[in-house]
Coordinates of C-alpha atoms in Angstrom, one line a residue:
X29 CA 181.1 -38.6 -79.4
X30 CA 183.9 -36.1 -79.1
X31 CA 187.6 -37.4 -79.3
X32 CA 190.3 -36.1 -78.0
X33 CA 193.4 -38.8 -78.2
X34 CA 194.1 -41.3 -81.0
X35 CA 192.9 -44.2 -79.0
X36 CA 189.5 -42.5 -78.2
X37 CA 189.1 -42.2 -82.0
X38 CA 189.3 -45.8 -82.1
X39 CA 186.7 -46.9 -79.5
X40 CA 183.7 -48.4 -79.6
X41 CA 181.7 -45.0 -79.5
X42 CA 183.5 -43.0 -81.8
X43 CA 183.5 -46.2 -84.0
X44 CA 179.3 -46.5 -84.2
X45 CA 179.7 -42.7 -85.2
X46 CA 181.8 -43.2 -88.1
X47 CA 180.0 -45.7 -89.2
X48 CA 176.7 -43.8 -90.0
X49 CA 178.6 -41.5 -92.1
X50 CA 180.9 -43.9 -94.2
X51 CA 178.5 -46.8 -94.7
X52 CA 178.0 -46.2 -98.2
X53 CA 181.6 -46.4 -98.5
X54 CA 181.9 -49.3 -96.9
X55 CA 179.0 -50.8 -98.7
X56 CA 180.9 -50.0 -102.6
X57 CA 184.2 -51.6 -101.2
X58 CA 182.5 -54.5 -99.5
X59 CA 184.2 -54.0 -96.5
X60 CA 183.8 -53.4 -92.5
X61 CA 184.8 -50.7 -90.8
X62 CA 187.0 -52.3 -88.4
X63 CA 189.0 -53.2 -91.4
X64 CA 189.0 -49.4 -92.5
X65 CA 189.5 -48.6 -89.4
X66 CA 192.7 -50.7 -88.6
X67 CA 194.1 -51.8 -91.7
X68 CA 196.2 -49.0 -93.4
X69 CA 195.8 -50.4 -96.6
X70 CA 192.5 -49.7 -96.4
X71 CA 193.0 -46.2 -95.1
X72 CA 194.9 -45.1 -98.1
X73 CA 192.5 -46.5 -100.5
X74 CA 190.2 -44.1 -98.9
X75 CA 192.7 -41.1 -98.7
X76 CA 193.3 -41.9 -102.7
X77 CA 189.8 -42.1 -103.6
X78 CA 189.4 -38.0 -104.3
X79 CA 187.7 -35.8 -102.1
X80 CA 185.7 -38.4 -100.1
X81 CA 187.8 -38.5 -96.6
X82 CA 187.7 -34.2 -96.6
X83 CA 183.8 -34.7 -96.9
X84 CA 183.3 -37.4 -94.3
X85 CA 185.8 -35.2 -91.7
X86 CA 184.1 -31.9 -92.6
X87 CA 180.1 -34.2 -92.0
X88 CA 181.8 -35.3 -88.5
X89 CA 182.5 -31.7 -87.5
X90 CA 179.3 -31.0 -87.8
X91 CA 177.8 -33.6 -86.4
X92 CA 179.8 -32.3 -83.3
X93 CA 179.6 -28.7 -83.8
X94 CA 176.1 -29.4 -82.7
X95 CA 176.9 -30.1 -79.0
X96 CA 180.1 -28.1 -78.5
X97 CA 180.6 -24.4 -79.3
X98 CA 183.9 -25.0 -81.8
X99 CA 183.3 -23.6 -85.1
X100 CA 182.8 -25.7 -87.4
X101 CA 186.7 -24.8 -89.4
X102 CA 188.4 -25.4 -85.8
X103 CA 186.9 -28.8 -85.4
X104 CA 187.6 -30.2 -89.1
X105 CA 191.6 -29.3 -88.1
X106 CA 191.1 -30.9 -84.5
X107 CA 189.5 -34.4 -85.9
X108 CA 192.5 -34.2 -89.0
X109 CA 195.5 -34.0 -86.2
X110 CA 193.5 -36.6 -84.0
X111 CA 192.8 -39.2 -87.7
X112 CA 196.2 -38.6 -88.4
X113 CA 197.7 -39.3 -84.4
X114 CA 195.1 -42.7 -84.9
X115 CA 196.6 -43.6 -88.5
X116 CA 200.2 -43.8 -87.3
X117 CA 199.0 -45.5 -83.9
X118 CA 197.1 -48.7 -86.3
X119 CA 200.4 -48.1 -88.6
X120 CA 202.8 -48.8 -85.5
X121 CA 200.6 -51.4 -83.9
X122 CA 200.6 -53.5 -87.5
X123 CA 204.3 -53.6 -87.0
X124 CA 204.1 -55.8 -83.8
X125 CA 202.0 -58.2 -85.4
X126 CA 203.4 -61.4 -86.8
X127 CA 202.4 -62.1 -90.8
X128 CA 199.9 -64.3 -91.5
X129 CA 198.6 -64.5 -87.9
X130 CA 196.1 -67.1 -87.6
X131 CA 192.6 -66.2 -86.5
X132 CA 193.2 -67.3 -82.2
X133 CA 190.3 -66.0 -79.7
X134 CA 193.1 -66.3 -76.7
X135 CA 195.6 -63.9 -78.6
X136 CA 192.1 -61.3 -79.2
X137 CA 190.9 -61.9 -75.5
X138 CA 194.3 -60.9 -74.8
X139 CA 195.4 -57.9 -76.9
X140 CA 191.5 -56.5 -75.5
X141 CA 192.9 -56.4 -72.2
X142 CA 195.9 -54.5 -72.7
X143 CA 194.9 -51.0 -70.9
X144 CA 197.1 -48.9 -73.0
X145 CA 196.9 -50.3 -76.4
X146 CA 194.1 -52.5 -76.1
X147 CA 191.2 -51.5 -79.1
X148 CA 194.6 -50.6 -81.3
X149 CA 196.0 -54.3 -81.0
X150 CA 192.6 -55.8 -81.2
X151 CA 190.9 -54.4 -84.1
X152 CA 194.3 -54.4 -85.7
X153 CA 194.6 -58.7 -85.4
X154 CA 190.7 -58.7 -85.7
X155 CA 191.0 -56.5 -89.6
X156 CA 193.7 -58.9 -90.5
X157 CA 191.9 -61.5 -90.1
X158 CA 188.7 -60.3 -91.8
X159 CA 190.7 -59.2 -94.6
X160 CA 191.6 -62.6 -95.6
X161 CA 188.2 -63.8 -95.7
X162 CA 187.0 -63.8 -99.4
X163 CA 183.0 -62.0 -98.8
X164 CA 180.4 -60.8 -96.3
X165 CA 179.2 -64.5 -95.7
X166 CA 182.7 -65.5 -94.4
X167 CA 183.4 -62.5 -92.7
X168 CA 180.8 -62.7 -90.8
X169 CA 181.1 -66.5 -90.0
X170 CA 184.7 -65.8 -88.8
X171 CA 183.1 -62.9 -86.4
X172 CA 180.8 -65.0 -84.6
X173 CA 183.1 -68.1 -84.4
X174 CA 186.0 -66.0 -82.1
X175 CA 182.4 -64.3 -80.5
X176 CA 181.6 -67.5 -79.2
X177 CA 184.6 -68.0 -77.2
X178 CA 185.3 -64.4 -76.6
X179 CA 186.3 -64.4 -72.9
X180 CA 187.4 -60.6 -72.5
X181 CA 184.6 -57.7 -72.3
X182 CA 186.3 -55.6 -75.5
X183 CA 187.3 -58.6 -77.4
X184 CA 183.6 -58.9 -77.3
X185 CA 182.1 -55.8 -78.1
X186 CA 184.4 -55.1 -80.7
X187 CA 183.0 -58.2 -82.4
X188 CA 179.6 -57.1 -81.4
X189 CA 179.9 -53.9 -83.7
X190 CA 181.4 -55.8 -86.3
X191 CA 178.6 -58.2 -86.4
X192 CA 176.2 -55.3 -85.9
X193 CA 177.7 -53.4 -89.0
X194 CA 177.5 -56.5 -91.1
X195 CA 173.9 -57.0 -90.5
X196 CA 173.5 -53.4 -91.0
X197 CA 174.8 -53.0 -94.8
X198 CA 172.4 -54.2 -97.5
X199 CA 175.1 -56.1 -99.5
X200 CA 176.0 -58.2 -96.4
X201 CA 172.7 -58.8 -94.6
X202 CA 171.6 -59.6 -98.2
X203 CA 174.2 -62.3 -98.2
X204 CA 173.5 -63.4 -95.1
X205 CA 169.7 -64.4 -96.0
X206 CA 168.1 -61.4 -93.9
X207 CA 168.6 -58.4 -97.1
X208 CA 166.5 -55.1 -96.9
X209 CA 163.7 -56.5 -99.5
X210 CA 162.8 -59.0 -97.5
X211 CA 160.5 -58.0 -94.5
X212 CA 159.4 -61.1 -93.1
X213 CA 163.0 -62.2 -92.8
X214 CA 164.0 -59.4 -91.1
X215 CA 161.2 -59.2 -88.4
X216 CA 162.2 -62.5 -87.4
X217 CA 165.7 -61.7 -87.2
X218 CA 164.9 -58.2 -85.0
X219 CA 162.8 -60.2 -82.7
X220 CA 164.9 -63.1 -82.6
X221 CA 167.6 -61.3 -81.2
X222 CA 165.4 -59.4 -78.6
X223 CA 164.8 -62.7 -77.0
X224 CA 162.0 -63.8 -78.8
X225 CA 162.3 -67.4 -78.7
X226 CA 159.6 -68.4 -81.2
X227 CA 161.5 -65.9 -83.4
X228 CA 164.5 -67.9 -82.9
X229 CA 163.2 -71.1 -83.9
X230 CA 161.8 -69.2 -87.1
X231 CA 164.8 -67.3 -88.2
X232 CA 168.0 -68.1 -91.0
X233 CA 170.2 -70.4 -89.1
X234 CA 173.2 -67.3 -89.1
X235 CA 171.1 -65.2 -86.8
X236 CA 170.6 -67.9 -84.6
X237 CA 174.0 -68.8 -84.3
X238 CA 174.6 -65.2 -83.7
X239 CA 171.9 -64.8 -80.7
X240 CA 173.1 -68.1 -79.4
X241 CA 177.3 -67.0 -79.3
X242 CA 176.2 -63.7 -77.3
X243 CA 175.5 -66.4 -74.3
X244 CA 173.6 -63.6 -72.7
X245 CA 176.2 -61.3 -72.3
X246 CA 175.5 -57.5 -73.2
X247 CA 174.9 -56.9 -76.5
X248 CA 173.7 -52.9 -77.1
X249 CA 175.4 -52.7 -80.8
X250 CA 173.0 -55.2 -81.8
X251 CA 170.3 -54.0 -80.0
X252 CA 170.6 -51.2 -81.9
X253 CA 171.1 -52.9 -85.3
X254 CA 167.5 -55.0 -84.4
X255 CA 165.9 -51.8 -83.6
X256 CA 166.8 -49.8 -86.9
X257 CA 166.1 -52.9 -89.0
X258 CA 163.0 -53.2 -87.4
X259 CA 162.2 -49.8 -87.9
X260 CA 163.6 -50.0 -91.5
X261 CA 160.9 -52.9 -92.0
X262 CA 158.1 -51.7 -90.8
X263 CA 158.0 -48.4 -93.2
X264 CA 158.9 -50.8 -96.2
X265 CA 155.6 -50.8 -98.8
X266 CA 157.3 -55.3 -98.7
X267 CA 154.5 -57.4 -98.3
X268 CA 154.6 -59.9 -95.2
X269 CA 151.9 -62.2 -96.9
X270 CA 152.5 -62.5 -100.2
X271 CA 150.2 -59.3 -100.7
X272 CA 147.4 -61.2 -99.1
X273 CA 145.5 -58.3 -97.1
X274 CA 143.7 -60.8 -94.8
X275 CA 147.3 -63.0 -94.5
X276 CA 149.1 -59.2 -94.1
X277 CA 146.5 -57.9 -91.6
X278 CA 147.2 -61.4 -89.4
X279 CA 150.8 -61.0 -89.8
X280 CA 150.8 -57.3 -88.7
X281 CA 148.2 -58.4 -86.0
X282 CA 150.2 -61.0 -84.5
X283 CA 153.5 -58.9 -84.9
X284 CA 152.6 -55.8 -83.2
X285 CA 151.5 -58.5 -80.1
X286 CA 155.1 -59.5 -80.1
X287 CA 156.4 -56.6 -80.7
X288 CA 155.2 -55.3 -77.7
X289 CA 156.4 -58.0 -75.1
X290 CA 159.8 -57.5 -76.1
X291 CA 161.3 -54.5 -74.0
X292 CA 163.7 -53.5 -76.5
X293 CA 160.8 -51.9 -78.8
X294 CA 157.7 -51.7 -76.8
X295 CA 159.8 -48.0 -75.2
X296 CA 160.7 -46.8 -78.7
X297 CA 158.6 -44.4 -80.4
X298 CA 159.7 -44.5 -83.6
X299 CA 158.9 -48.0 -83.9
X300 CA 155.8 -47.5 -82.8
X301 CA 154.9 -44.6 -85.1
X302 CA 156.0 -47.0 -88.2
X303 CA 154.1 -49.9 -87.1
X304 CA 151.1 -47.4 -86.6
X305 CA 151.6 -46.3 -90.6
X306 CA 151.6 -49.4 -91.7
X307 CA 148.5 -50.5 -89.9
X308 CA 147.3 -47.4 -91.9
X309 CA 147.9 -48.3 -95.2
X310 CA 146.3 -51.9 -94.8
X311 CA 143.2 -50.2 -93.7
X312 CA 143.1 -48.4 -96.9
X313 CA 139.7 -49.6 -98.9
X314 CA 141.9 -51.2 -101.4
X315 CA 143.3 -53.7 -98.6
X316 CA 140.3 -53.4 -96.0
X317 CA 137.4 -54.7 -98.0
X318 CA 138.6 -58.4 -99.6
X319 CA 139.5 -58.7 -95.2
X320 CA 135.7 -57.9 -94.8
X321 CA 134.5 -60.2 -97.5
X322 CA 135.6 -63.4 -95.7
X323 CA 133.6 -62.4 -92.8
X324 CA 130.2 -63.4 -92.6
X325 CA 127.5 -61.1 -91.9
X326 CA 127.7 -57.6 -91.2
X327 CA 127.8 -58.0 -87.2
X328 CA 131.0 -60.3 -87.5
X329 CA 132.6 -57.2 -90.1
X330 CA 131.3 -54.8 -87.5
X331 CA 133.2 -56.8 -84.8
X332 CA 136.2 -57.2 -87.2
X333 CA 136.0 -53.5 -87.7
X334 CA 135.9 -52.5 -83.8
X335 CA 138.7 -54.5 -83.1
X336 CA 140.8 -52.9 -85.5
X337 CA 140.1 -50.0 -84.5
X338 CA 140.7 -50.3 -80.6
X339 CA 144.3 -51.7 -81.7
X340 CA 145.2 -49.0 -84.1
X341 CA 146.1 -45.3 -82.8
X342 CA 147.1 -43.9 -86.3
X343 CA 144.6 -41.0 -86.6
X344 CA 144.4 -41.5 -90.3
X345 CA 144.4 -45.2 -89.9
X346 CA 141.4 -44.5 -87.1
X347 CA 139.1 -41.4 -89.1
X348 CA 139.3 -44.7 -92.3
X349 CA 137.4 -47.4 -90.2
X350 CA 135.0 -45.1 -88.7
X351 CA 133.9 -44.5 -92.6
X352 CA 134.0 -48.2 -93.2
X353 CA 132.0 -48.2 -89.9
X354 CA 129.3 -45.9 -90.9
X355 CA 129.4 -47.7 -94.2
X356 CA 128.2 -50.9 -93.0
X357 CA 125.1 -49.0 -90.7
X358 CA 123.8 -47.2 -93.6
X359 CA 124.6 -50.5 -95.7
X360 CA 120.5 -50.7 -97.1
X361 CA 120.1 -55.2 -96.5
X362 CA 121.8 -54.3 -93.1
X363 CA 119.0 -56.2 -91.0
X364 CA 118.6 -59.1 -93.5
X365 CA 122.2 -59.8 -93.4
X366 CA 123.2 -58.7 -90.1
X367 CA 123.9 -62.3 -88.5
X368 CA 126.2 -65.4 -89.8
X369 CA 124.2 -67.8 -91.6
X370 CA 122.9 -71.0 -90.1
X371 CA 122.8 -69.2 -86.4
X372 CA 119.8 -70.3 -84.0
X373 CA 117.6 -67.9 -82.3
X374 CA 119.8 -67.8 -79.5
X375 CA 122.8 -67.5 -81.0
X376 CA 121.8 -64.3 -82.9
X377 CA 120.6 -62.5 -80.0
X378 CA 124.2 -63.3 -78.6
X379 CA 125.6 -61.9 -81.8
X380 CA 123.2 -58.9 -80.8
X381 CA 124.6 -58.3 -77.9
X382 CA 128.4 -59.2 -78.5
X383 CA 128.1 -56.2 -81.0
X384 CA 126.4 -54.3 -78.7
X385 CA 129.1 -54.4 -76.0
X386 CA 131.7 -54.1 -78.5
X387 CA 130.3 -50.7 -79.5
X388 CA 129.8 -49.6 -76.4
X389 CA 133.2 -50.5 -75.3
X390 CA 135.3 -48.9 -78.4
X391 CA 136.7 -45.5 -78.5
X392 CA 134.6 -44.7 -81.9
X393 CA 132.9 -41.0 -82.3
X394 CA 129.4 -41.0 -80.3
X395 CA 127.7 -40.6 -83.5
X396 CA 128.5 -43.9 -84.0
X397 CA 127.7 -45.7 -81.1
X398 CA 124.4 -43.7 -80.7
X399 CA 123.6 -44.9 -84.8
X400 CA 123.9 -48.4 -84.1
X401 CA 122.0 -48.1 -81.0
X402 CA 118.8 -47.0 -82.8
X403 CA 119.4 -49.4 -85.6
X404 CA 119.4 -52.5 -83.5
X405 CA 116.3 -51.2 -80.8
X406 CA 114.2 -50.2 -84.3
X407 CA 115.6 -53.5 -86.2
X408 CA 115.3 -56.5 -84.1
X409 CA 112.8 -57.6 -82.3
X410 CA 113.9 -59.2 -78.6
X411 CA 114.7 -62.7 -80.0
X412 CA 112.1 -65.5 -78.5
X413 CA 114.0 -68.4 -76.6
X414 CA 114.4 -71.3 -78.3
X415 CA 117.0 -73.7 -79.1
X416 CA 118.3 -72.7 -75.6
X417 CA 121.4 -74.7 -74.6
X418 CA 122.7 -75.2 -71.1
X419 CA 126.3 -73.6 -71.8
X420 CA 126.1 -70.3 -72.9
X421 CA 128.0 -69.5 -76.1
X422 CA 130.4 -67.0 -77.0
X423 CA 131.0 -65.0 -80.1
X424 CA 134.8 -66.3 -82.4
X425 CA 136.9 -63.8 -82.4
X426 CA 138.1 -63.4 -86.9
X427 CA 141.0 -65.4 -86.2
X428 CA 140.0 -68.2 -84.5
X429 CA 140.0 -71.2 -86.2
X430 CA 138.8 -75.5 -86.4
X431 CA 141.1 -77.5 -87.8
X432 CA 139.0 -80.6 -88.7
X433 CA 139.9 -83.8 -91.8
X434 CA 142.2 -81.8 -93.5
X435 CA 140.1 -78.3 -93.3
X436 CA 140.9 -75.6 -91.2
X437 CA 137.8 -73.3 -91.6
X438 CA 136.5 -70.4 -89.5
X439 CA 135.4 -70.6 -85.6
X440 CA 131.6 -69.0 -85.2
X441 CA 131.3 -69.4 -82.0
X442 CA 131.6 -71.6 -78.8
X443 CA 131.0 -72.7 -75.4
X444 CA 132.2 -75.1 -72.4
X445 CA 130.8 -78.3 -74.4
X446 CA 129.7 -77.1 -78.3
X447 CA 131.5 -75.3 -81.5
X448 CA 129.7 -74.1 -84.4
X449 CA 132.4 -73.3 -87.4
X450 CA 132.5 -73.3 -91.2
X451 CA 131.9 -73.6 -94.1
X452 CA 133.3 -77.2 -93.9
X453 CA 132.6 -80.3 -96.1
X454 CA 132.6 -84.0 -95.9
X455 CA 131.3 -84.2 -92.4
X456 CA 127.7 -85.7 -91.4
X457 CA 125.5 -85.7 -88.3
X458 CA 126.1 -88.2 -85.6
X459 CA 130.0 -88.5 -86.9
X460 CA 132.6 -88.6 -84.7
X461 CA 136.0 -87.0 -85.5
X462 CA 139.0 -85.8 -84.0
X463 CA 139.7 -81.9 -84.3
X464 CA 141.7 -79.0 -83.0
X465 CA 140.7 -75.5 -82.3
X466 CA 142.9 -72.8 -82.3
X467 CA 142.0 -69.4 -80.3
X468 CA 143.8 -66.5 -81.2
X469 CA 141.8 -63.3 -80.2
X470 CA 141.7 -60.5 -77.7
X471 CA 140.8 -62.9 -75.0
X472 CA 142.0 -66.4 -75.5
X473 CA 145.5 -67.6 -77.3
X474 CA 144.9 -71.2 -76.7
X475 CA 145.3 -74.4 -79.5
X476 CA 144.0 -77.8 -78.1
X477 CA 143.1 -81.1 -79.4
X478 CA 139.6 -81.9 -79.3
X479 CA 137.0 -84.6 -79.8
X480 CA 133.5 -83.8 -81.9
X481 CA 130.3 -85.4 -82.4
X482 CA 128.8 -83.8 -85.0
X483 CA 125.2 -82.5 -84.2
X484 CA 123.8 -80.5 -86.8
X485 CA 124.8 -79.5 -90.5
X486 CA 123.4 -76.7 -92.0
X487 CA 124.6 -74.5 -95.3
X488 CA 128.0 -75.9 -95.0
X489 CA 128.0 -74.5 -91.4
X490 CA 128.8 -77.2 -88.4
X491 CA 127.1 -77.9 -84.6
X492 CA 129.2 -80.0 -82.9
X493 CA 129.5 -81.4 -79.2
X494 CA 133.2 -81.5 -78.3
X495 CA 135.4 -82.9 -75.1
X496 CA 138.8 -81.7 -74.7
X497 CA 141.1 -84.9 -73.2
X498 CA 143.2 -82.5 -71.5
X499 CA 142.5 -81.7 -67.9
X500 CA 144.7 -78.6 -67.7
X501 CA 143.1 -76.6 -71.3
X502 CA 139.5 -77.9 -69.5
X503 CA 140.1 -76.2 -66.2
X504 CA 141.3 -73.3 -68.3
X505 CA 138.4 -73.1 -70.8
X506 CA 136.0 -73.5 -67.5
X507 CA 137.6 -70.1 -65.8
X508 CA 137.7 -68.4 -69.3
X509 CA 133.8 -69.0 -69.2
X510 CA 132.9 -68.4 -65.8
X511 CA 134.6 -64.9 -66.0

């Protein structure tokens, strides 16, 4: 942003400028920049506080001596005349402004307006007023109370950037329950104001009110705010889960998924390229292998494994499940304990094949796909029918869940009429209980209420006939098995 008048120096754009390069500032006084912007108190505490303004005109110039061919000395005497021109403009302005002017959106809708003087007057009442509220908490309160009745376009924005800035500064985002050490917070709030609305019901009450007052209008400063908060989150070592790996792997999972609907990220690469790190680091052995000990067998950590892999790009992140792959082939009981426990003959050879096709499919070295290959023609025998039901079953995804008296325990497969999950206790054959199953893999995101007649109990592990009361999730569930 180059500037070339005093009122130019005050805008919007040269405003988002400054503000990268005096944010620490702003941070140690605890203040925003429209109030060091328009308030000449503030401008002389700056000017009084050694050789700080010289450094952060000199760090401008040569920001901008980038894209214009001014040396660098030239510039810092251009942008001194043109802070000085905008110093006595705020100075004059001040002087038209009654004391002790109440907070009124009508009289900032107003001032906005004004052609000629318009961002002077307005951040000039707007600083006032934020300069009599005690901390970050009320000043940003005050901000999105005038926001939400903002008529004007730049009454608007200028409380846009304000609120931006606010959420941008560790001291007042801390305040305002969304701080930099806390990444789960901040996720929500990123999404939740990139029209998320599951975000929105899951975020601190501020940044709600906050999405809500924008009433849809334009809001690119905090777009931009979600977007390097986001970013910031993402490359923090924070835990989402507590450091559980498995919760932290879901978490990650089901926020990259989200993530991606939201057009204001899925475009931006940077966000991408963190998300892809820290996919990497929870793929580390440290974090990968209590993730594989839940599952059971080595085809469902194979599966686990495969999917990780097709929804990871890091190349580091990639190269480290390919050597957890190969682990698990050369892994010396790998026949003995290749399917889940309490599995009929039918069921295994689906397993088989499931893991079959998932090789096939993935985008793993050939070596791979050709190892496993050999290992399952040499290792298993074509299974004999038996046990053969009507509906044919399909393989749970690692996520996918039964939520039955009080348990919710793993999903090991299913079909159009039968589930098989566990472990799971306190259940009996020929009982009938109400249940629900929650979906959440590559293929299905679906939660429905169900009810089961249990059928067979075996090592903790459950068969169970089930009917859905629903007709809508049963016409769904029909054409997610006849594709």
């Amino acid at each position: 942003m180059l500037c070339a008048t005093p009122l130019e120096a005050l805008a919007d754009p040269a405003r988002a400028l400054l503000f990268q390069i005096v944010r620490p500032y702003l941070e140690s006084v605890r203040i925003t920049l429209t109030e060091l912007v328009f308030d000449p108190r503030e401008q002389r505490k700056l000017l009084n506080s050694g050789t700080r303004y010289q450094e952060y005109i000199q760090r401008l110039a040569v920001l901008q001596g980038k894209t214009v061919k001014t040396p660098v000395t030239e510039r810092v005497r251009d942008l001194i005349a043109i802070a000085d021109a905008a110093t006595k403009l705020v100075e004059t302005t001040l002087k038209r402004v009654p004391p002790d002017t109440p907070p009124d959106p009508v009289r900032l809708d107003a001032a906005a307006a004004d052609g000629e003087t318009g961002p002077a007057m307005a951040g000039v009442l707007l600083a006032g007023w934020l300069a009599t509220s005690p901390d970050f908490a009320a000043k940003a309160t005050l901000c999105v109370q005038i926001m939400r009745e903002a008529k004007s376009a730049p009454a608007f924005a200028l409380l846009e950037r304000t609120m931006a800035e606010l959420l941008l500064m560790e001291p007042s985002a801390a305040a305002l329950g969304v701080g930099y050490d806390n990444a789960m917070a901040t996720t929500r709030m990123c999404l939740a104001l990139a029209g998320d609305e599951a975000a929105l019901g899951e975020t601190v009450p501020f940044v709600r009110t906050v999405a809500l007052a924008r009433a849809g209008r334009p809001s690119p400063a905090l777009h931009q705010a979600a977007r390097e908060r986001l970013r910031a989150a993402l490359a923090s070592p924070a835990s989402f889960a507590k450091r559980d790996p498995g919760g932290e792997m879901k978490m990650a999972r089901g926020l990259r998924a989200r993530i991606a609907a939201r057009a204001l990220f899925a475009d931006d690469a940077e966000i991408g390229a963190e998300l892809s790190r820290r996919f990497a680091r929870m793929v580390a052995p440290e974090s990968l292998d209590p993730i594989l000990a839940r599952e059971q067998g080595v085809a469902r950590k194979l599966l686990l494994l495969l999917q990780l892999h097709a929804e990871i790009d890091d190349p580091g992140a990639r190269r480290s499940l390919e050597g957890a792959i190969a682990n698990w082939l050369a892994y010396r009981d790998f026949r003995d304990e290749f399917h889940s426990v309490g599995l009929a003959t039918d069921e295994k050879a689906l397993q088989l094949s499931e893991t079959a096709k998932a090789f096939a499919a993935s985008a793993i070295p050939e070596a791979l796909r050709l190892r496993f290959k050999e290992a399952a023609a040499v290792l298993f025998a074509t299974p004999q029918a038996g046990d053969r039901r009507i509906s044919p079953r399909m393989i749970a995804g690692p996520e996918d869940r039964v939520q039955v008296m009080g348990q919710r325990v793993p999903l090991r497969n299913w079909s159009e009429t039968g589930l098989l999950f566990g472990p799971a206790a306190h259940l009996a054959m020929g009982q009938r209980v109400p249940g629900n199953v929650i979906l959440r893999n590559a293929y299905l995101n679906l939660v429905f209420d169900v009810e089961m007649q249990i059928m067979r109990v075996a090592d903790g592990l459950i068969g169970a006939r089930y009917t859905c009361p629903d007709p809508n999730i049963r016409a769904r569930i029909k054409a997610h098995f006849a594709r």
